[in-house]
Amino acid sequence: MTRAVEHEYDVVVLGAGPVGENVVDRARAAGLTTAVVEGELVGGECSYWACMPSKALLRPAIARSDARKVPGLGQAVQGPLDAEAVLAHRDYYVSDWKDEGAVGWLDSIGARLYRGHGRLDGTRRVAVEGPEGERHLLTARHAVAVCTGSRAALPDLPGLTGARPWTSREATSSHHVPDRLVVVGGGVVAAEMATAWQALGSRVTLLVRGPGLLPRMEPFVGEHVADALAEAGADVRTNVSVAAVVRDGGTGPVTVVLEGGEQIEGDEVLFATGRRPRTEDIGLETVGLEPGSWLPVDDSLLVTGSDWLYAVGDVNHRALMTHEGKYQARIAGAAIVARAQGHGTDTGRWGAHAATADHAAVPQVVFTDPEAAAVGLSLTEAERSGRRVRAVDLDLTNVAGAGLYAHGYRGHARMVVDLDSETVVGVTFVGPGIGELLHSATIAVAGEVPIDRLWHAVPAYPTLSEAWLRLLEAYRDGGGAE
């Protein structure tokens, strides 16, 4: 066996996706030497198989839908999408699954990239096996950050493995539009991919185990999205469970068998049924941790019980979204630097080295048609937390900008207020074009802006952001959740 070449750095990062890149960036900006290990493409899941390709597929679908609701324009956009052009647009945004640009950025900041599979090898050590069998042993003077992300979790169903199901990766990278697509799941990936492929010409059947879509958001969100999918031609079924999948020889049509015996045939089947951490083969056992497990951390992203091992992004199971992982990376990077330089850390609520937003102000946009967006707590979550709260609701048709945005606009908003602090602790929107409203809500929640001060944040007329004024008016007038 080839002897490992030994190297020493201040910080070693496992995983060069957006999260790992941000940890590296923070460390290098402070002058720490940094190595990053990546076994696939630099840029990670988000860049090539998740955020970027999915939104590239969805943007034409949503733009066409919005245009169809604009008087004087609707008749001009009644035809089908140019699927070939949409897929080419997607390919452009994933750089044709090549990572030269991302590698060049790492080089430009002076970070050392090691291609290959990295595994922890005891305290502050990472062993790397390269693609040609070369071996390196990296020692970190200060910190190792695990930023290996998550992968699609498939259920244990008869026939599923041999049926070659799509996961989120295949759904965002396919170069053909299946005539019939069966989507199993009711979360973000299922809803977004059902939206995209239905618009591209697939006949979509969406099978949801629970009572509705997007169960982690306010109930009215899933209702709006399900209604719109059905109007677009998708067959949306709730409260159904899959018992087996059949695809003879792994080719040709695929049959999804429901509990009770009903069979649904498709040309492809997408399982969007959750995620699991990419920690099964990264050497966790060498530092007393369980392979394949989520890694519990404190608010500075240090793994519980460690003073050198950080787990950042999906692997800690706090908030499985790219932007939240990048936020954690900025916090973790700042904490690593402070500790390396012998400075104190501010890990109190909203401190410079505490990822408080993971608990209080996680934002999310779901790029369905209509869009859905939320930050902070839902009404149910706020009530379960023991807070004394009140929610106010708004039919977005009561906002002048909504009617101008689209004829027949349909949408809904909810604001959850902590009655003791008189601050907003959660906001949810659903409706066309509301994704860009979310950051104002995030600032209100993260900033714990008093309701009295929000009255002085004047929304421009006539825009969708006037929803804020209407919500404050409803709160003032004593309105409650519908």
XYZ file of N, CA and C in Angstrom, residues 15-215:
603
model
N -15.752 18.157 2.509
C -16.891 18.537 1.696
C -16.764 19.934 1.143
N -16.778 20.063 -0.195
C -16.590 21.362 -0.846
C -17.857 21.843 -1.518
N -19.005 21.598 -0.871
C -20.235 22.219 -1.329
C -20.307 23.651 -0.815
N -21.457 24.303 -0.941
C -21.571 25.697 -0.497
C -21.210 25.886 0.973
N -21.544 24.895 1.795
C -21.255 25.006 3.225
C -19.753 24.943 3.466
N -19.099 23.918 2.932
C -17.655 23.803 3.084
C -16.922 24.992 2.497
N -17.386 25.479 1.355
C -16.756 26.643 0.727
C -16.799 27.862 1.645
N -17.918 28.041 2.346
C -18.033 29.202 3.229
C -17.175 29.068 4.473
N -17.036 27.846 5.011
C -16.111 27.651 6.131
C -14.690 27.982 5.686
N -14.319 27.464 4.520
C -12.988 27.729 3.975
C -12.767 29.223 3.786
N -13.751 29.898 3.222
C -13.620 31.323 2.941
C -13.373 32.117 4.219
N -14.119 31.805 5.282
C -13.952 32.524 6.543
C -12.574 32.263 7.147
N -12.148 31.010 7.085
C -10.839 30.676 7.648
C -9.709 31.360 6.873
N -9.794 31.309 5.559
C -8.737 31.911 4.738
C -8.720 33.437 4.879
N -9.896 34.053 5.004
C -9.951 35.507 5.149
C -9.235 35.975 6.414
N -9.179 35.084 7.412
C -8.498 35.416 8.664
C -7.038 34.976 8.660
N -6.580 34.426 7.544
C -5.182 34.050 7.415
C -4.849 32.639 7.863
N -5.877 31.807 8.135
C -5.605 30.433 8.524
C -5.358 29.581 7.281
N -4.414 28.655 7.362
C -4.192 27.728 6.246
C -5.299 26.689 6.253
N -5.760 26.347 5.054
C -6.974 25.533 4.954
C -6.877 24.532 3.817
N -7.323 23.300 4.118
C -7.455 22.264 3.100
C -8.903 21.819 3.048
N -9.374 21.485 1.845
C -10.734 20.992 1.684
C -10.688 19.721 0.845
N -11.482 18.730 1.261
C -11.504 17.422 0.612
C -12.853 17.226 -0.060
N -12.846 16.823 -1.325
C -14.101 16.616 -2.052
C -13.999 15.394 -2.949
N -14.984 14.499 -2.840
C -14.997 13.283 -3.642
C -15.814 13.393 -4.911
N -16.616 14.447 -5.047
C -17.418 14.631 -6.264
C -17.059 15.984 -6.878
N -18.079 16.799 -7.179
C -17.838 18.088 -7.813
C -17.734 19.190 -6.774
N -16.730 20.032 -6.903
C -16.617 21.207 -6.044
C -17.804 22.122 -6.352
N -18.528 22.481 -5.334
C -19.777 23.227 -5.504
C -20.944 22.478 -4.921
N -20.825 21.132 -4.860
C -21.764 20.329 -4.093
C -23.151 20.157 -4.664
N -24.005 19.569 -3.846
C -25.370 19.182 -4.231
C -26.160 20.365 -4.768
N -26.111 21.483 -4.059
C -26.909 22.646 -4.453
C -26.589 23.105 -5.872
N -25.313 23.147 -6.198
C -24.902 23.709 -7.487
C -25.265 22.839 -8.676
N -25.294 21.511 -8.466
C -25.410 20.603 -9.613
C -26.669 19.733 -9.612
N -27.273 19.500 -8.441
C -28.402 18.570 -8.382
C -29.556 19.049 -7.521
N -29.526 20.292 -7.062
C -30.598 20.721 -6.156
C -31.026 22.145 -6.483
N -30.568 23.122 -5.692
C -31.079 24.496 -5.804
C -31.022 25.049 -7.223
N -29.827 25.054 -7.807
C -29.655 25.729 -9.094
C -30.392 25.033 -10.238
N -30.227 23.725 -10.438
C -30.962 23.124 -11.553
C -32.468 23.123 -11.347
N -32.928 22.921 -10.123
C -34.373 22.888 -9.907
C -34.993 24.250 -10.191
N -34.336 25.320 -9.773
C -34.901 26.643 -10.015
C -34.786 27.031 -11.481
N -33.757 26.544 -12.156
C -33.659 26.787 -13.598
C -34.803 26.093 -14.340
N -35.217 24.927 -13.864
C -36.355 24.233 -14.468
C -37.672 24.929 -14.136
N -37.763 25.477 -12.919
C -39.028 26.035 -12.457
C -39.289 27.447 -12.972
N -38.227 28.227 -13.180
C -38.439 29.625 -13.546
C -39.276 29.790 -14.817
N -39.015 29.071 -15.915
C -39.863 29.232 -17.098
C -41.317 28.847 -16.827
N -41.523 27.804 -16.014
C -42.892 27.378 -15.707
C -43.645 28.462 -14.956
N -42.994 29.068 -13.971
C -43.655 30.094 -13.170
C -43.852 31.373 -13.974
N -42.854 31.738 -14.782
C -42.982 32.944 -15.604
C -44.134 32.813 -16.595
N -44.268 31.638 -17.218
C -45.377 31.432 -18.153
C -46.715 31.517 -17.428
N -46.795 30.891 -16.265
C -48.040 30.917 -15.501
C -48.428 32.335 -15.128
N -47.436 33.125 -14.661
C -47.730 34.511 -14.310
C -48.168 35.309 -15.538
N -47.467 35.106 -16.651
C -47.789 35.859 -17.864
C -49.192 35.553 -18.360
N -49.628 34.322 -18.192
C -50.969 33.945 -18.640
C -52.068 34.674 -17.875
N -51.717 35.250 -16.725
C -52.708 35.943 -15.894
C -52.650 37.463 -16.075
N -51.873 37.914 -17.052
C -51.744 39.353 -17.291
C -52.573 39.729 -18.521
N -53.589 40.601 -18.376
C -54.395 41.007 -19.530
C -53.531 41.595 -20.637
N -53.823 41.190 -21.861
C -53.077 41.665 -23.011
C -51.866 40.821 -23.336
N -51.494 39.954 -22.417
C -50.321 39.100 -22.626
C -50.680 37.619 -22.626
N -51.725 37.279 -21.887
C -52.055 35.870 -21.691
C -52.202 35.066 -22.964
N -52.848 35.633 -23.973
C -53.069 34.888 -25.210
C -51.775 34.604 -25.962
N -50.748 35.400 -25.709
C -49.482 35.229 -26.427
C -48.631 34.099 -25.861
N -48.994 33.587 -24.700
C -48.148 32.566 -24.049
C -48.955 31.318 -23.720
N -49.879 30.966 -24.581
C -50.712 29.793 -24.339
C -50.062 28.490 -24.790
N -49.024 28.575 -25.583
C -48.398 27.363 -26.098
C -47.567 26.650 -25.055
N -47.031 25.480 -25.429
C -46.207 24.714 -24.504
C -44.835 25.351 -24.319
N -44.175 24.994 -23.222
C -42.789 25.398 -23.036
C -41.907 24.672 -24.039
N -40.828 25.312 -24.429
C -39.812 24.676 -25.260
C -38.917 23.863 -24.321
N -39.265 22.586 -24.176
C -38.568 21.753 -23.189
C -37.077 21.672 -23.466
N -36.714 21.572 -24.731
C -35.297 21.478 -25.072
C -34.543 22.724 -24.614
N -35.150 23.898 -24.802
C -34.508 25.144 -24.382
C -34.435 25.247 -22.859
N -35.472 24.785 -22.187
C -35.467 24.817 -20.712
C -34.366 23.917 -20.166
N -34.239 22.717 -20.717
C -33.200 21.802 -20.247
C -31.806 22.348 -20.557
N -31.669 23.012 -21.696
C -30.375 23.616 -22.029
C -30.049 24.754 -21.057
N -31.064 25.531 -20.703
C -30.909 26.602 -19.714
C -30.467 26.007 -18.373
N -31.068 24.886 -17.988
C -30.660 24.180 -16.769
C -29.196 23.746 -16.855
N -28.816 23.173 -17.992
C -27.432 22.714 -18.168
C -26.434 23.866 -18.029
N -26.808 25.035 -18.531
C -25.936 26.204 -18.417
C -25.704 26.557 -16.955
N -26.772 26.517 -16.163
C -26.644 26.924 -14.762
C -25.922 25.902 -13.900
N -25.772 24.686 -14.375
C -24.959 23.709 -13.635
C -23.602 23.524 -14.303
N -23.264 24.430 -15.197
C -21.966 24.396 -15.894
C -21.714 23.045 -16.543
N -22.793 22.429 -17.049
C -22.713 21.105 -17.673
C -22.037 20.097 -16.743
N -22.291 20.255 -15.445
C -21.759 19.348 -14.406
C -20.226 19.293 -14.447
N -19.640 20.458 -14.661
C -18.183 20.611 -14.576
C -17.884 21.665 -13.514
N -16.775 21.489 -12.788
C -16.529 22.359 -11.638
C -15.276 23.217 -11.751
N -14.813 23.468 -12.965
C -13.602 24.260 -13.115
C -13.731 25.638 -12.469
N -14.900 26.265 -12.596
C -15.076 27.591 -12.015
C -14.970 27.573 -10.503
N -15.584 26.579 -9.875
C -15.537 26.473 -8.420
C -14.121 26.154 -7.943
N -13.433 25.305 -8.687
C -12.051 24.984 -8.338
C -11.178 26.223 -8.460
N -11.412 27.007 -9.499
C -10.651 28.234 -9.681
C -10.852 29.204 -8.533
N -12.071 29.269 -7.999
C -12.320 30.148 -6.855
C -11.531 29.685 -5.635
N -11.526 28.371 -5.367
C -10.731 27.861 -4.244
C -9.263 28.232 -4.409
N -8.755 28.064 -5.622
C -7.362 28.430 -5.886
C -7.124 29.917 -5.616
N -8.090 30.744 -5.990
C -7.908 32.195 -5.882
C -7.813 32.667 -4.443
N -8.401 31.923 -3.491
C -8.321 32.343 -2.089
C -7.213 31.600 -1.347
N -6.495 30.723 -2.058
C -5.355 30.049 -1.446
C -5.698 28.823 -0.634
N -6.859 28.227 -0.882
C -7.218 26.980 -0.205
C -6.690 25.799 -1.008
N -6.260 24.755 -0.333
C -5.735 23.567 -1.015
C -6.848 22.540 -1.156
N -7.098 22.110 -2.374
C -8.116 21.104 -2.658
C -7.483 19.730 -2.782
N -8.056 18.762 -2.087
C -7.681 17.357 -2.235
C -8.875 16.609 -2.821
N -8.699 16.091 -4.025
C -9.735 15.260 -4.632
C -9.660 13.865 -4.024
N -10.840 13.294 -3.744
C -10.855 11.923 -3.259
C -11.768 11.775 -2.062
N -11.698 10.579 -1.468
C -12.568 10.274 -0.331
C -11.835 10.556 0.971
N -12.424 11.415 1.792
C -11.813 11.769 3.059
C -12.517 11.098 4.224
N -11.724 10.629 5.189
C -12.266 9.986 6.394
C -11.509 10.508 7.610
N -12.234 10.760 8.683
C -11.588 11.076 9.949
C -10.694 9.916 10.349
N -9.556 10.256 10.937
C -8.586 9.233 11.336
C -8.070 9.568 12.737
N -9.019 9.748 13.640
C -8.660 10.144 14.989
C -8.700 11.651 15.140
N -8.312 12.116 16.311
C -8.408 13.524 16.668
C -7.625 14.418 15.709
N -8.334 15.363 15.104
C -7.771 16.389 14.209
C -7.045 15.799 13.002
N -7.388 14.601 12.596
C -6.718 13.980 11.451
C -7.748 13.528 10.417
N -7.392 13.710 9.145
C -8.229 13.276 8.032
C -7.363 12.530 7.030
N -7.749 11.293 6.716
C -7.046 10.500 5.708
C -7.784 10.630 4.380
N -7.040 10.858 3.310
C -7.638 11.048 1.991
C -7.079 10.006 1.028
N -7.975 9.322 0.331
C -7.569 8.427 -0.751
C -7.987 9.051 -2.066
N -7.022 9.377 -2.896
C -7.288 10.067 -4.138
C -7.790 9.152 -5.235
N -8.221 9.724 -6.347
C -8.796 8.942 -7.446
C -7.814 7.985 -8.102
N -6.525 8.232 -7.974
C -5.514 7.348 -8.550
C -4.842 6.487 -7.487
N -5.470 6.415 -6.312
C -4.915 5.598 -5.239
C -3.912 6.317 -4.363
N -3.637 7.586 -4.657
C -2.703 8.341 -3.822
C -3.333 8.579 -2.441
N -2.492 8.652 -1.423
C -2.971 8.798 -0.062
C -2.310 9.983 0.620
N -3.138 10.727 1.376
C -2.646 11.873 2.123
C -3.192 11.787 3.542
N -2.425 12.222 4.496
C -2.873 12.310 5.878
C -2.775 13.773 6.295
N -3.948 14.382 6.525
C -4.023 15.804 6.849
C -4.245 15.975 8.340
N -3.433 16.782 8.960
C -3.599 17.097 10.377
C -4.028 18.552 10.518
N -5.044 18.781 11.347
C -5.546 20.135 11.580
C -5.040 20.656 12.921
N -4.414 21.811 12.906
C -3.943 22.387 14.168
C -5.113 22.822 15.052
N -6.190 23.284 14.406
C -7.278 23.867 15.196
C -8.627 23.172 15.023
N -9.019 22.868 13.800
C -10.387 22.382 13.617
C -10.525 21.537 12.359
N -11.429 20.574 12.446
C -11.921 19.833 11.285
C -13.415 20.109 11.194
N -13.888 20.473 10.016
C -15.309 20.742 9.809
C -15.892 19.700 8.859
N -16.907 18.974 9.334
C -17.611 17.999 8.500
C -18.756 18.722 7.800
N -18.666 18.820 6.481
C -19.657 19.539 5.667
C -20.080 18.646 4.498
N -20.362 17.398 4.797
C -20.602 16.400 3.751
C -22.057 16.332 3.293
N -22.952 17.073 3.924
C -24.312 17.186 3.427
C -25.176 15.964 3.651
N -26.184 15.839 2.799
C -27.141 14.737 2.906
C -27.442 14.191 1.525
N -28.070 13.027 1.503
C -28.507 12.418 0.242
C -29.948 11.947 0.395
N -30.578 11.656 -0.740
C -31.962 11.201 -0.721
C -32.089 9.890 0.038
N -33.129 9.789 0.842
C -33.420 8.559 1.578
C -34.551 7.830 0.865
N -34.313 6.582 0.508
C -35.336 5.778 -0.153
C -35.954 4.803 0.839
N -37.255 4.607 0.782
C -37.898 3.664 1.700
C -37.575 2.228 1.319
N -37.758 1.336 2.244
C -37.527 -0.088 2.020
C -38.806 -0.702 1.477
N -38.939 -0.677 0.151
C -40.144 -1.178 -0.503
C -39.804 -2.319 -1.455
N -40.646 -3.340 -1.542
C -40.410 -4.416 -2.503
C -40.279 -3.883 -3.922
N -39.212 -4.272 -4.599
C -39.014 -3.937 -6.000
C -38.422 -2.574 -6.266
N -38.228 -1.747 -5.224
C -37.823 -0.367 -5.486
C -36.411 -0.274 -6.064
N -35.479 -1.008 -5.491
C -34.096 -0.900 -5.945
C -33.952 -1.246 -7.420
N -34.579 -2.337 -7.839
C -34.482 -2.760 -9.232
C -35.275 -1.900 -10.190
N -36.124 -1.017 -9.663
C -36.957 -0.171 -10.525
C -36.246 1.096 -10.972
N -35.017 1.292 -10.488
C -34.236 2.470 -10.840
C -35.046 3.766 -10.671
N -35.512 4.030 -9.459
C -36.316 5.242 -9.256
C -35.488 6.500 -9.380
N -36.145 7.575 -9.737
C -35.527 8.882 -9.642
C -35.452 9.285 -8.182
N -34.370 9.960 -7.802
C -34.325 10.740 -6.577
C -34.250 12.202 -7.013
N -33.992 13.083 -6.081
C -33.885 14.495 -6.448
C -32.804 14.721 -7.498
N -31.733 13.914 -7.460
C -30.658 14.107 -8.440
C -31.139 13.837 -9.868
N -31.798 12.713 -10.068
C -32.276 12.390 -11.422
C -33.363 13.364 -11.870
N -34.193 13.801 -10.913
C -35.290 14.708 -11.258
C -34.782 16.054 -11.735
N -33.646 16.494 -11.228
C -33.113 17.798 -11.643
C -32.127 17.701 -12.796
N -31.692 16.490 -13.146
C -30.659 16.368 -14.182
C -31.115 15.594 -15.413
N -32.360 15.130 -15.426
C -32.835 14.346 -16.564
C -32.768 15.145 -17.862
N -32.386 14.447 -18.938
C -32.356 15.087 -20.251
C -33.539 14.691 -21.124
N -34.519 14.051 -20.541
C -35.737 13.770 -21.290
C -36.939 14.057 -20.404
N -38.051 14.383 -21.033
C -39.295 14.654 -20.322
C -40.145 13.388 -20.374
N -40.334 12.718 -19.250
C -41.151 11.505 -19.276
C -42.607 11.834 -19.596
N -43.236 10.994 -20.384
C -44.640 11.219 -20.715
C -45.491 11.161 -19.455
N -45.194 10.174 -18.581
C -45.940 10.019 -17.322
C -44.925 9.944 -16.175
N -45.099 10.798 -15.187
C -44.200 10.818 -14.032
C -45.014 10.629 -12.769
N -44.657 9.629 -11.995
C -45.267 9.414 -10.686
C -44.320 9.985 -9.636
N -44.818 10.868 -8.798
C -44.020 11.481 -7.741
C -44.553 10.999 -6.403
N -43.673 10.435 -5.592
C -44.059 9.939 -4.271
C -43.466 10.878 -3.227
N -44.316 11.534 -2.461
C -43.865 12.459 -1.437
C -44.719 13.706 -1.434
N -44.640 14.460 -0.339
C -45.449 15.659 -0.234
C -44.688 16.879 0.225
N -43.356 16.775 0.292
C -42.537 17.885 0.753
C -42.099 18.801 -0.372
N -41.032 19.544 -0.110
C -40.581 20.581 -1.047
C -40.147 19.987 -2.376
N -39.302 18.954 -2.351
C -38.814 18.366 -3.601
C -39.973 17.818 -4.419
N -40.883 17.115 -3.769
C -42.021 16.539 -4.487
C -42.874 17.624 -5.127
N -43.187 18.672 -4.373
C -44.050 19.729 -4.892
C -43.374 20.505 -6.017
N -42.087 20.834 -5.830
C -41.392 21.592 -6.871
C -41.205 20.781 -8.139
N -40.811 19.522 -8.010
C -40.579 18.722 -9.206
C -41.883 18.349 -9.914
N -42.953 18.161 -9.159
C -44.255 17.960 -9.793
C -44.628 19.192 -10.600
N -44.376 20.373 -10.048
C -44.661 21.631 -10.744
C -43.841 21.744 -12.032
N -42.535 21.473 -11.921
C -41.644 21.649 -13.073
C -41.978 20.681 -14.194
N -42.080 19.402 -13.886
C -42.263 18.409 -14.946
C -43.670 18.424 -15.525
N -44.680 18.784 -14.732
C -46.017 18.974 -15.291
C -45.984 20.095 -16.328
N -45.289 21.186 -15.991
C -45.199 22.316 -16.932
C -44.416 21.956 -18.181
N -43.441 21.047 -18.058
C -42.631 20.647 -19.213
C -43.325 19.615 -20.095
N -44.475 19.125 -19.653
C -45.245 18.232 -20.513
C -45.524 16.861 -19.957
N -44.999 16.540 -18.793
C -45.296 15.242 -18.188
C -46.724 15.231 -17.630
N -47.314 14.050 -17.636
C -48.567 13.859 -16.909
C -48.188 13.346 -15.524
N -48.362 14.201 -14.521
C -47.854 13.923 -13.188
C -48.943 13.372 -12.290
N -48.608 12.289 -11.604
C -49.438 11.784 -10.512
C -48.636 11.945 -9.231
N -49.184 12.691 -8.281
C -48.490 12.986 -7.029
C -49.146 12.202 -5.899
N -48.361 11.333 -5.269
C -48.866 10.456 -4.217
C -48.333 10.928 -2.872
N -49.231 11.378 -2.020
C -48.855 11.988 -0.743
C -49.363 11.109 0.391
N -48.466 10.692 1.255
C -48.856 9.808 2.348
C -49.743 10.511 3.368
N -49.483 11.781 3.630
C -50.244 12.530 4.624
C -51.465 13.209 4.038
N -52.093 14.083 4.834
C -53.329 14.734 4.383
C -53.132 15.894 3.426
N -51.873 16.362 3.263
C -51.665 17.497 2.376
C -50.208 17.715 2.046
N -49.967 18.664 1.142
C -48.609 19.003 0.736
C -47.943 19.934 1.749
N -46.631 19.949 1.724
C -45.812 20.879 2.494
C -46.246 20.936 3.959
N -46.204 19.792 4.638
C -46.761 19.706 5.995
C -46.015 20.524 7.039
